[in-house]
PDB file of C-alpha atoms in Angstrom:
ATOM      1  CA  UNK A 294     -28.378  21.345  47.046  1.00 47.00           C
ATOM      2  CA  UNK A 295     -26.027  23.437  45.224  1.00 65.00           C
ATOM      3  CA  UNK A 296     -22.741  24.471  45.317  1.00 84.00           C
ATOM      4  CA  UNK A 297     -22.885  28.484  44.036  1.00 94.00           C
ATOM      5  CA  UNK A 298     -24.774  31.235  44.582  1.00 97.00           C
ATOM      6  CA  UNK A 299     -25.612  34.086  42.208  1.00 97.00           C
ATOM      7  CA  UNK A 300     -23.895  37.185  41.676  1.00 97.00           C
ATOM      8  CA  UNK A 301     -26.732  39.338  43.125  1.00 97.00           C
ATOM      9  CA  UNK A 302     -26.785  36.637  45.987  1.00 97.00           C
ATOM     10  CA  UNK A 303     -23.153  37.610  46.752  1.00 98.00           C
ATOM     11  CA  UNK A 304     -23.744  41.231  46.609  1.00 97.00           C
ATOM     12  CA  UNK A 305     -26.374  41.088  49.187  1.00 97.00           C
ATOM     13  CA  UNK A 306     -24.170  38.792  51.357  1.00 98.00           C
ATOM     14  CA  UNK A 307     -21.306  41.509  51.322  1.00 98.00           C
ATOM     15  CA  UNK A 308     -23.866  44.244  51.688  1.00 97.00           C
ATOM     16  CA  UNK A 309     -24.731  42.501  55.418  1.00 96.00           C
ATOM     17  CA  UNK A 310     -20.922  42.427  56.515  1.00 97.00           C
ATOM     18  CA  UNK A 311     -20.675  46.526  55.890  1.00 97.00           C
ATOM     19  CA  UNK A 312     -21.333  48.323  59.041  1.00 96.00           C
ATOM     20  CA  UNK A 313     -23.268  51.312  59.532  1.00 96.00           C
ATOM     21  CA  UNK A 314     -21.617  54.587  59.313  1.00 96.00           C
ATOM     22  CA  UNK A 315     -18.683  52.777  57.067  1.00 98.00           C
ATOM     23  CA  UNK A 316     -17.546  54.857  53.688  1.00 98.00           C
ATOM     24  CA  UNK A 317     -17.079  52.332  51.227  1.00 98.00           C
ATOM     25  CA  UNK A 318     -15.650  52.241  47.651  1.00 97.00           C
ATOM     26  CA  UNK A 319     -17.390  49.391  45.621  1.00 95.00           C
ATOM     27  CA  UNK A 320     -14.873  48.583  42.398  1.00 92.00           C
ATOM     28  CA  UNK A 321     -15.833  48.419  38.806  1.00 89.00           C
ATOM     29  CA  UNK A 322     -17.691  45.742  37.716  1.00 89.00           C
ATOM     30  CA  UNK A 323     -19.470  43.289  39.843  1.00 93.00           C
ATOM     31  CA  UNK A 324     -18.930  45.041  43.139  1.00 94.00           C
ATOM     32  CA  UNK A 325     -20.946  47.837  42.213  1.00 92.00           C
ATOM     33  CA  UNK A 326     -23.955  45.160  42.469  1.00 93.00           C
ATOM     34  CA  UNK A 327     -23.449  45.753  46.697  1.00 95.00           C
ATOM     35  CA  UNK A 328     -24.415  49.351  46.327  1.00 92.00           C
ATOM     36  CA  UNK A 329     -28.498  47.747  45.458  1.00 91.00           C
ATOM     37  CA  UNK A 330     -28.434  45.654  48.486  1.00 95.00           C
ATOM     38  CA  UNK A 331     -27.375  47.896  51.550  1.00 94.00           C
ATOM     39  CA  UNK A 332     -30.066  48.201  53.588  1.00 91.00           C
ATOM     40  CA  UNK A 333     -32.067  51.264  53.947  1.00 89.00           C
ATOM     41  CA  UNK A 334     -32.433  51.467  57.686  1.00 92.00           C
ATOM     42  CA  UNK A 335     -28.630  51.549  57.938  1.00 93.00           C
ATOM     43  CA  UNK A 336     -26.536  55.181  57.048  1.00 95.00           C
ATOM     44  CA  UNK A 337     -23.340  53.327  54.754  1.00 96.00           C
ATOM     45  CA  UNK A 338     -21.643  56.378  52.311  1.00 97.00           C
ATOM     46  CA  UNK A 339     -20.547  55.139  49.231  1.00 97.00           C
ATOM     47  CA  UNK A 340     -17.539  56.793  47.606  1.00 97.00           C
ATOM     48  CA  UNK A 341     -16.572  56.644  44.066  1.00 94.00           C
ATOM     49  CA  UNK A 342     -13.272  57.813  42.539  1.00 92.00           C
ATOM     50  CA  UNK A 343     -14.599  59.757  40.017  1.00 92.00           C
ATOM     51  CA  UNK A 344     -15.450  62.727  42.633  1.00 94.00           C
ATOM     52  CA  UNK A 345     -18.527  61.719  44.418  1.00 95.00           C
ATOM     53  CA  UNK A 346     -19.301  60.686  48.327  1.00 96.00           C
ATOM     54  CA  UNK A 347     -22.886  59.586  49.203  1.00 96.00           C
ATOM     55  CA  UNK A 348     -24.020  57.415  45.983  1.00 93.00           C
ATOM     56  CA  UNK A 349     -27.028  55.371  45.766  1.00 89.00           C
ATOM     57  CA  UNK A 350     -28.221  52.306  43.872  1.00 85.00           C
ATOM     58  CA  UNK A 351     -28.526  51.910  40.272  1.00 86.00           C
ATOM     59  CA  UNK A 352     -31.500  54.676  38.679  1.00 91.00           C
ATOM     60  CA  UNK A 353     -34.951  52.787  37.531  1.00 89.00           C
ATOM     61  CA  UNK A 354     -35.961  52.918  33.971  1.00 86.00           C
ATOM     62  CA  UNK A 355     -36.119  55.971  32.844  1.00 89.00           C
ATOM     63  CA  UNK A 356     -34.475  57.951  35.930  1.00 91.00           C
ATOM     64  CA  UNK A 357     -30.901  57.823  34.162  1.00 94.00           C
ATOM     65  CA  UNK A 358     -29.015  61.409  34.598  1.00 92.00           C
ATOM     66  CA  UNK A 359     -26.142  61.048  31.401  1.00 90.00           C
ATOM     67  CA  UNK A 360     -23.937  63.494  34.074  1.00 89.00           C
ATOM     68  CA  UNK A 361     -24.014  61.138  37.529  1.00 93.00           C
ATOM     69  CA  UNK A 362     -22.071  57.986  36.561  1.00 91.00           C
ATOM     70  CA  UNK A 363     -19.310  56.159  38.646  1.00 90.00           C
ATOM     71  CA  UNK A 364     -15.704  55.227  37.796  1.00 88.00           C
ATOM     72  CA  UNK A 365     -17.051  52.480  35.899  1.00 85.00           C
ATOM     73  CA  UNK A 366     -18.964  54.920  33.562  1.00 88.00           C
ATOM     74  CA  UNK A 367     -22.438  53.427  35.333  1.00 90.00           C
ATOM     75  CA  UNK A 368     -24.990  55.153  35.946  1.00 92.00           C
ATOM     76  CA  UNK A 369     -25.946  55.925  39.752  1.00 92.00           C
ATOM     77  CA  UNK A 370     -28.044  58.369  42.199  1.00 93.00           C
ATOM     78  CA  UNK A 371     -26.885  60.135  44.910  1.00 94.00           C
ATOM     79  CA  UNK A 372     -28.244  60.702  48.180  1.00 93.00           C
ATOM     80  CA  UNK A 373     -29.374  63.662  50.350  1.00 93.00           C
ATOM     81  CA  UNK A 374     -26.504  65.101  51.230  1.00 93.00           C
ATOM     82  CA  UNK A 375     -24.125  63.937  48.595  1.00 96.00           C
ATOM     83  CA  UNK A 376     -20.859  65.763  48.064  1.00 96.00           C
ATOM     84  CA  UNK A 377     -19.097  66.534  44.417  1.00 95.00           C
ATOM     85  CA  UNK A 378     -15.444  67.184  44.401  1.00 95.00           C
ATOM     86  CA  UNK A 379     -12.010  66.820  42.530  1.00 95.00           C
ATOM     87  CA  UNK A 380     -10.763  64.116  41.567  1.00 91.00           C
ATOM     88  CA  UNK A 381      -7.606  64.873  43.089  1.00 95.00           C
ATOM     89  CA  UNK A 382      -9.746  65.177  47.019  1.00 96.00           C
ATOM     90  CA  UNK A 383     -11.105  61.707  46.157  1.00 96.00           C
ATOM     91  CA  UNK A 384      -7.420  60.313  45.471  1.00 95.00           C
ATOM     92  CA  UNK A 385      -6.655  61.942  49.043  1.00 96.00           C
ATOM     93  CA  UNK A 386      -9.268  60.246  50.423  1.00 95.00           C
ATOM     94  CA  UNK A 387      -8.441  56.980  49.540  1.00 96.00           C
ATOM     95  CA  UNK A 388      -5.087  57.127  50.233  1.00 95.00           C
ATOM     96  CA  UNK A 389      -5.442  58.827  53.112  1.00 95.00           C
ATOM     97  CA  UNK A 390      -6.719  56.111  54.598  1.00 95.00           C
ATOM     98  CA  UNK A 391     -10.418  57.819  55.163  1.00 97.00           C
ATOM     99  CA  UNK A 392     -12.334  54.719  53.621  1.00 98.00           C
ATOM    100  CA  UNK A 393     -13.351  51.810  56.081  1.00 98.00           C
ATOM    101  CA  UNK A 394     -13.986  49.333  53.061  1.00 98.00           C
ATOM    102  CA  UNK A 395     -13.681  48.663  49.613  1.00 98.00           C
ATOM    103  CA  UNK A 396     -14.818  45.734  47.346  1.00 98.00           C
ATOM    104  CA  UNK A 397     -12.815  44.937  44.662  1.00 97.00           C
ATOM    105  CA  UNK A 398     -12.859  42.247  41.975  1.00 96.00           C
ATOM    106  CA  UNK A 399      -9.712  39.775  41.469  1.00 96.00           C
ATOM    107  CA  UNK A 400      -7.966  37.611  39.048  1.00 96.00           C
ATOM    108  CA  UNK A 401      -5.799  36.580  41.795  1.00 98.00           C
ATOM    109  CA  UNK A 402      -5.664  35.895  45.932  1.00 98.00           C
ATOM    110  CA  UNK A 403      -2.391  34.560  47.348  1.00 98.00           C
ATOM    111  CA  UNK A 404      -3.299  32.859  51.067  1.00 97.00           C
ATOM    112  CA  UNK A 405      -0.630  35.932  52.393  1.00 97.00           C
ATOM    113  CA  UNK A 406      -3.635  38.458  50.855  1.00 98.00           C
ATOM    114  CA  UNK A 407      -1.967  39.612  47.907  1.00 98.00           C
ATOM    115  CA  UNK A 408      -3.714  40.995  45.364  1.00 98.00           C
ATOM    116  CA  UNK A 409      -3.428  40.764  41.633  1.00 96.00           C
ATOM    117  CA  UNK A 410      -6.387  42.219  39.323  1.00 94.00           C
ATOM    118  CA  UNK A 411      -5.511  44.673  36.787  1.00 91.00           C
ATOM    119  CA  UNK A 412      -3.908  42.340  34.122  1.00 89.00           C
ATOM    120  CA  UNK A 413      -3.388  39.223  33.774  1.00 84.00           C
ATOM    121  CA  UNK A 414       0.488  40.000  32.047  1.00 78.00           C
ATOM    122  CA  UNK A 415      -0.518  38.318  28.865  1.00 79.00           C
ATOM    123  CA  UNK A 416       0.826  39.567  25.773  1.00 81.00           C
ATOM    124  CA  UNK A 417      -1.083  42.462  24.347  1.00 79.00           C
ATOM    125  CA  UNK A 418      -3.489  42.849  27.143  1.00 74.00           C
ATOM    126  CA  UNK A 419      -4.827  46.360  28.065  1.00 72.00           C
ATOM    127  CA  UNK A 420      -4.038  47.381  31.885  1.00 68.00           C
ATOM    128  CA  UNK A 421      -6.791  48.496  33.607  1.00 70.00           C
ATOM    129  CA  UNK A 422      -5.540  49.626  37.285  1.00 74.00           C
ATOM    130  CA  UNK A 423      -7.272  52.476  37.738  1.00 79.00           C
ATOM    131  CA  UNK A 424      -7.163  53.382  41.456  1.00 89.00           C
ATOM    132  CA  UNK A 425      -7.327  49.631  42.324  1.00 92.00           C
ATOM    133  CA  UNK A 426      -3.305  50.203  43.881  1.00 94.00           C
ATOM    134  CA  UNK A 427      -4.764  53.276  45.701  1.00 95.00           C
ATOM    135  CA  UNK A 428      -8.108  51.074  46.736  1.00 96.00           C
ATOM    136  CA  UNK A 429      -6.144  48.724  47.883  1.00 96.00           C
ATOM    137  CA  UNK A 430      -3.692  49.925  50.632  1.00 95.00           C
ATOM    138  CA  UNK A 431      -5.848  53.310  51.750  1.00 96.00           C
ATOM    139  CA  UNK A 432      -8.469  51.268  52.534  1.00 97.00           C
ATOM    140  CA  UNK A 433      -8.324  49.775  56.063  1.00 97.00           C
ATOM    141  CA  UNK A 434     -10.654  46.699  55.559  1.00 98.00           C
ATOM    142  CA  UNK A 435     -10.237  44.972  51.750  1.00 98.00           C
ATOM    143  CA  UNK A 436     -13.386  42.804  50.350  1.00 98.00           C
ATOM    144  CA  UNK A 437     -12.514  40.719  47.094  1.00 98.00           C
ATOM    145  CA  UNK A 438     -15.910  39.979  45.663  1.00 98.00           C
ATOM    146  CA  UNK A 439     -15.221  36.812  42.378  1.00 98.00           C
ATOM    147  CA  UNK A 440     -15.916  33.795  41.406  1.00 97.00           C
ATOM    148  CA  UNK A 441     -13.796  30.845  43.279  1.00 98.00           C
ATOM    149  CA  UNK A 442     -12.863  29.585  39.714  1.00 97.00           C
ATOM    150  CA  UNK A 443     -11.825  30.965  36.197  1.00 96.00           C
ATOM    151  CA  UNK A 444     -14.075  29.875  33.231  1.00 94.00           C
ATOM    152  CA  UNK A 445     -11.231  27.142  32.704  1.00 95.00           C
ATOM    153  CA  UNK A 446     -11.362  26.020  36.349  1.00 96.00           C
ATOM    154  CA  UNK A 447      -8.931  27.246  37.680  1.00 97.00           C
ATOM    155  CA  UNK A 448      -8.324  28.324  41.643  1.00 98.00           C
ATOM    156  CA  UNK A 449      -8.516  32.466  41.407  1.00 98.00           C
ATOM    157  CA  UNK A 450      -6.932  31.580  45.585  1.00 98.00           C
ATOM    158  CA  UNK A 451      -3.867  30.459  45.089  1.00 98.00           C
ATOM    159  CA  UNK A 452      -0.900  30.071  47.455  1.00 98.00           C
ATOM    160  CA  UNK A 453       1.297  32.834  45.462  1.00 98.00           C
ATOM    161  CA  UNK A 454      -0.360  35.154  42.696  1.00 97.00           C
ATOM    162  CA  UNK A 455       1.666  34.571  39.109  1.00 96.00           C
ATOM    163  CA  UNK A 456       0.313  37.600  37.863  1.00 93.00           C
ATOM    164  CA  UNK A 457       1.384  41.308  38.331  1.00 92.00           C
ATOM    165  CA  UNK A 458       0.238  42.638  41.996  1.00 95.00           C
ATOM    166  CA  UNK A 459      -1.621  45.134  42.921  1.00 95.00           C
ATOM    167  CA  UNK A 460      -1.063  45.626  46.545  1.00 96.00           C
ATOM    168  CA  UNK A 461       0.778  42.824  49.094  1.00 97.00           C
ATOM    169  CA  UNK A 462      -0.903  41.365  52.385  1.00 98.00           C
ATOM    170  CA  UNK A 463      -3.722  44.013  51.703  1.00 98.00           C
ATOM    171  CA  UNK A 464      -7.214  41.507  51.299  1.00 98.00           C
ATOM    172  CA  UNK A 465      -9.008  40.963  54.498  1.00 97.00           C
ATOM    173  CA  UNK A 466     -11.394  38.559  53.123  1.00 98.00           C
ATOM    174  CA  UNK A 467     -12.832  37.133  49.968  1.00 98.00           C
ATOM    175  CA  UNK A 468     -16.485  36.396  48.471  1.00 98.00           C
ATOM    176  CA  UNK A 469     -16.407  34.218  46.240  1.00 98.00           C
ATOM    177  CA  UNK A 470     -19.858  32.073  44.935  1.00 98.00           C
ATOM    178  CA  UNK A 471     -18.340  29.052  46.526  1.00 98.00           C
ATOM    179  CA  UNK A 472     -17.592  30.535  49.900  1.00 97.00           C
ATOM    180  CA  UNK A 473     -16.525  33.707  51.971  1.00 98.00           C
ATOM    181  CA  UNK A 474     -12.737  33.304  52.840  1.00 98.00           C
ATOM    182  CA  UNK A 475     -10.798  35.318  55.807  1.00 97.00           C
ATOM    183  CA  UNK A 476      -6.980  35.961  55.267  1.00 97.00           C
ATOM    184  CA  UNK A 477      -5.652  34.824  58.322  1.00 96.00           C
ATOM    185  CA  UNK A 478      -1.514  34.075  59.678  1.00 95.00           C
ATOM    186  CA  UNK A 479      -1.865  30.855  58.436  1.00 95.00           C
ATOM    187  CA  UNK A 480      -3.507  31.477  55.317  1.00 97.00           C
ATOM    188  CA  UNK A 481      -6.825  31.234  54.281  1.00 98.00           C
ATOM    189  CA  UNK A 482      -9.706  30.158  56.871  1.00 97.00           C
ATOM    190  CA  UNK A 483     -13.117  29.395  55.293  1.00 97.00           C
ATOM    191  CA  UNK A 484     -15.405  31.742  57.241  1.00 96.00           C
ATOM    192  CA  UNK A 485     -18.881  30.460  54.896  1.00 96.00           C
ATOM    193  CA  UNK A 486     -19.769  27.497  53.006  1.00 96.00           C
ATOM    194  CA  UNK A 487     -22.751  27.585  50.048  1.00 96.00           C
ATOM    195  CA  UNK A 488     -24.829  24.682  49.287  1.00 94.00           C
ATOM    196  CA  UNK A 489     -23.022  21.544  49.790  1.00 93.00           C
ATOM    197  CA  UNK A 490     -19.420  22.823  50.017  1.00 95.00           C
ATOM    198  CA  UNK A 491     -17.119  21.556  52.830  1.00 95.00           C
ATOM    199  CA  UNK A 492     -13.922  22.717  53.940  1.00 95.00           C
ATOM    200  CA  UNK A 493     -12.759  19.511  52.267  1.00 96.00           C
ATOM    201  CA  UNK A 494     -14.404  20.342  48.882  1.00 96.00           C
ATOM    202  CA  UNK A 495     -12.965  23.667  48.976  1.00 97.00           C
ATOM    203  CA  UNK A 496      -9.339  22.262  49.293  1.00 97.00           C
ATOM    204  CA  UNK A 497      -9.836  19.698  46.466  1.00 97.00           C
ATOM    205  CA  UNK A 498     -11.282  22.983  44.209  1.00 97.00           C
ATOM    206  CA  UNK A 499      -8.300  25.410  45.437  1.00 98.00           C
ATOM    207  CA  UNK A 500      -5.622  23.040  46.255  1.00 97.00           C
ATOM    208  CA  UNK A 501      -5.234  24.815  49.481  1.00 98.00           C
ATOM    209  CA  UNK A 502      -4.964  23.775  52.695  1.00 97.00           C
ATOM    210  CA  UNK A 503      -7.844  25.730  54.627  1.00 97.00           C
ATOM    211  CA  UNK A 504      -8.613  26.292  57.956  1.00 90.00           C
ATOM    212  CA  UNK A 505     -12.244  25.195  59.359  1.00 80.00           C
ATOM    213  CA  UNK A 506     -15.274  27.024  58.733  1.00 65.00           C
ATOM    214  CA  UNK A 507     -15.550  28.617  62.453  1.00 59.00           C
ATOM    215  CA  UNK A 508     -12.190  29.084  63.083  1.00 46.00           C
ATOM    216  CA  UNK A 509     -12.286  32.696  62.187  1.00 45.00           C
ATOM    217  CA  UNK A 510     -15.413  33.240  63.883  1.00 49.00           C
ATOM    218  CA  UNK A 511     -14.067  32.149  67.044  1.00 46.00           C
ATOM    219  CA  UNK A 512     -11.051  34.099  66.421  1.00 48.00           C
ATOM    220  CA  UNK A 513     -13.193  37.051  66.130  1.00 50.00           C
ATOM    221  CA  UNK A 514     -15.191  36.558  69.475  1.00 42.00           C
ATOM    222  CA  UNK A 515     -12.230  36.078  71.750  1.00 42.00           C
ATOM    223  CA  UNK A 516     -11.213  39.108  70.254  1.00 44.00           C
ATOM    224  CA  UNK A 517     -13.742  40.952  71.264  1.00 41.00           C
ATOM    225  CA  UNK A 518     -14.295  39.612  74.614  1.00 38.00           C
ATOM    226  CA  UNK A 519     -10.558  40.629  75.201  1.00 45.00           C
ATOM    227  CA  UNK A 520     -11.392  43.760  74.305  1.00 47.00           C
ATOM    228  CA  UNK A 521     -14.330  44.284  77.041  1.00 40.00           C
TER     229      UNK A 521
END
């Protein structure tokens, strides 16, 4: 067995946790990868900051209009029914607290849900926030979407980010190619194990003391038989 899964693996994994009728934002870089995996039986309205609700996947070959790009300066499509505005409206929107999900990427997850990824504070690095701040607290459910470790192995969960925040307490959950991650009270609970990963793996990787693969699960169905 193995212990990762591939970034368009991920994608498609996050893609099944987004509910119909949800607006999303999907954040530059690797997160934009969801938008190719939604399904198509399923209405989900994808928002972008650059001024544009109801995007689509990536264009094929040859389909690539130079004026329909998102934030990330990508090319996309839009659907039927797609709306154009201001950049301004689209700031309102996400801080307005109209968007039901985002997906961002992340240097850094503290167990309490903080979020660091727009620089890493080392000297002479370029800060690339963007509306990642905005993303972050307008939206009212908060995907991370990274690899578990940096390229020098490193835990990107940690118990308390070291580098500059972007919002506090704001991620609901985390993708990572090791495993999907709720933020819980008590810190991180590991909702899904790839490959041959155990809660007891994950700790020795993270150095984090996690909580067991269906607690959160559980959590979630007494949940919702309290609320029927």
């Amino acid at each position: 067995m193995t212990t990762t899964i591939t970034r368009d693996e991920l994608a498609a994994r996050i893609a099944a946790d987004i509910p119909e009728g949800a607006y999303v934002n999907l954040g530059i870089g690797a997160p934009t990868l969801v938008a190719n995996f939604l399904p198509d039986d399923l209405e989900i309205i994808l928002h972008t900051e650059n001024g544009l609700l109801g995007m689509g996947e990536a264009p094929a070959a040859g389909m690539i209009d130079p004026d329909l790009i998102n934030a990330g300066k990508q090319p996309v499509t839009a659907l039927p029914g797609a709306a154009y505005f201001h950049h301004a409206d689209s700031f309102a929107m996400m801080r307005g607290g109209h968007l039901d999900v985002c997906v961002l990427g992340a240097f850094q997850v503290s167990e309490r849900g903080d979020l660091a990824n727009w620089s890493t504070g080392a000297p002479g690095a370029i800060p690339a926030v963007g509306g990642a701040m905005d993303l972050a607290i307008g939206a009212k459910s908060v995907y991370v979407m990274t690899d578990l470790l940096t390229k020098t192995g490193e835990s990107k969960l940690v118990a308390a980010c070291t580098y500059p925040l972007t919002g506090v307490g704001c991620v609901t959950r985390v993708y990572t190619d090791h495993a999907i991650f709720d933020v819980t009270p008590d810190g991180f609970s590991v909702r899904e194990a790839f490959g041959d990963n155990t809660v007891e793996t994950l700790e020795g990787l993270t150095g984090l003391s996690l909580g067991p693969a269906d607690a959160s699960r559980d959590a979630d169905a007494a949940a919702s038989a309290e609320g029927n």
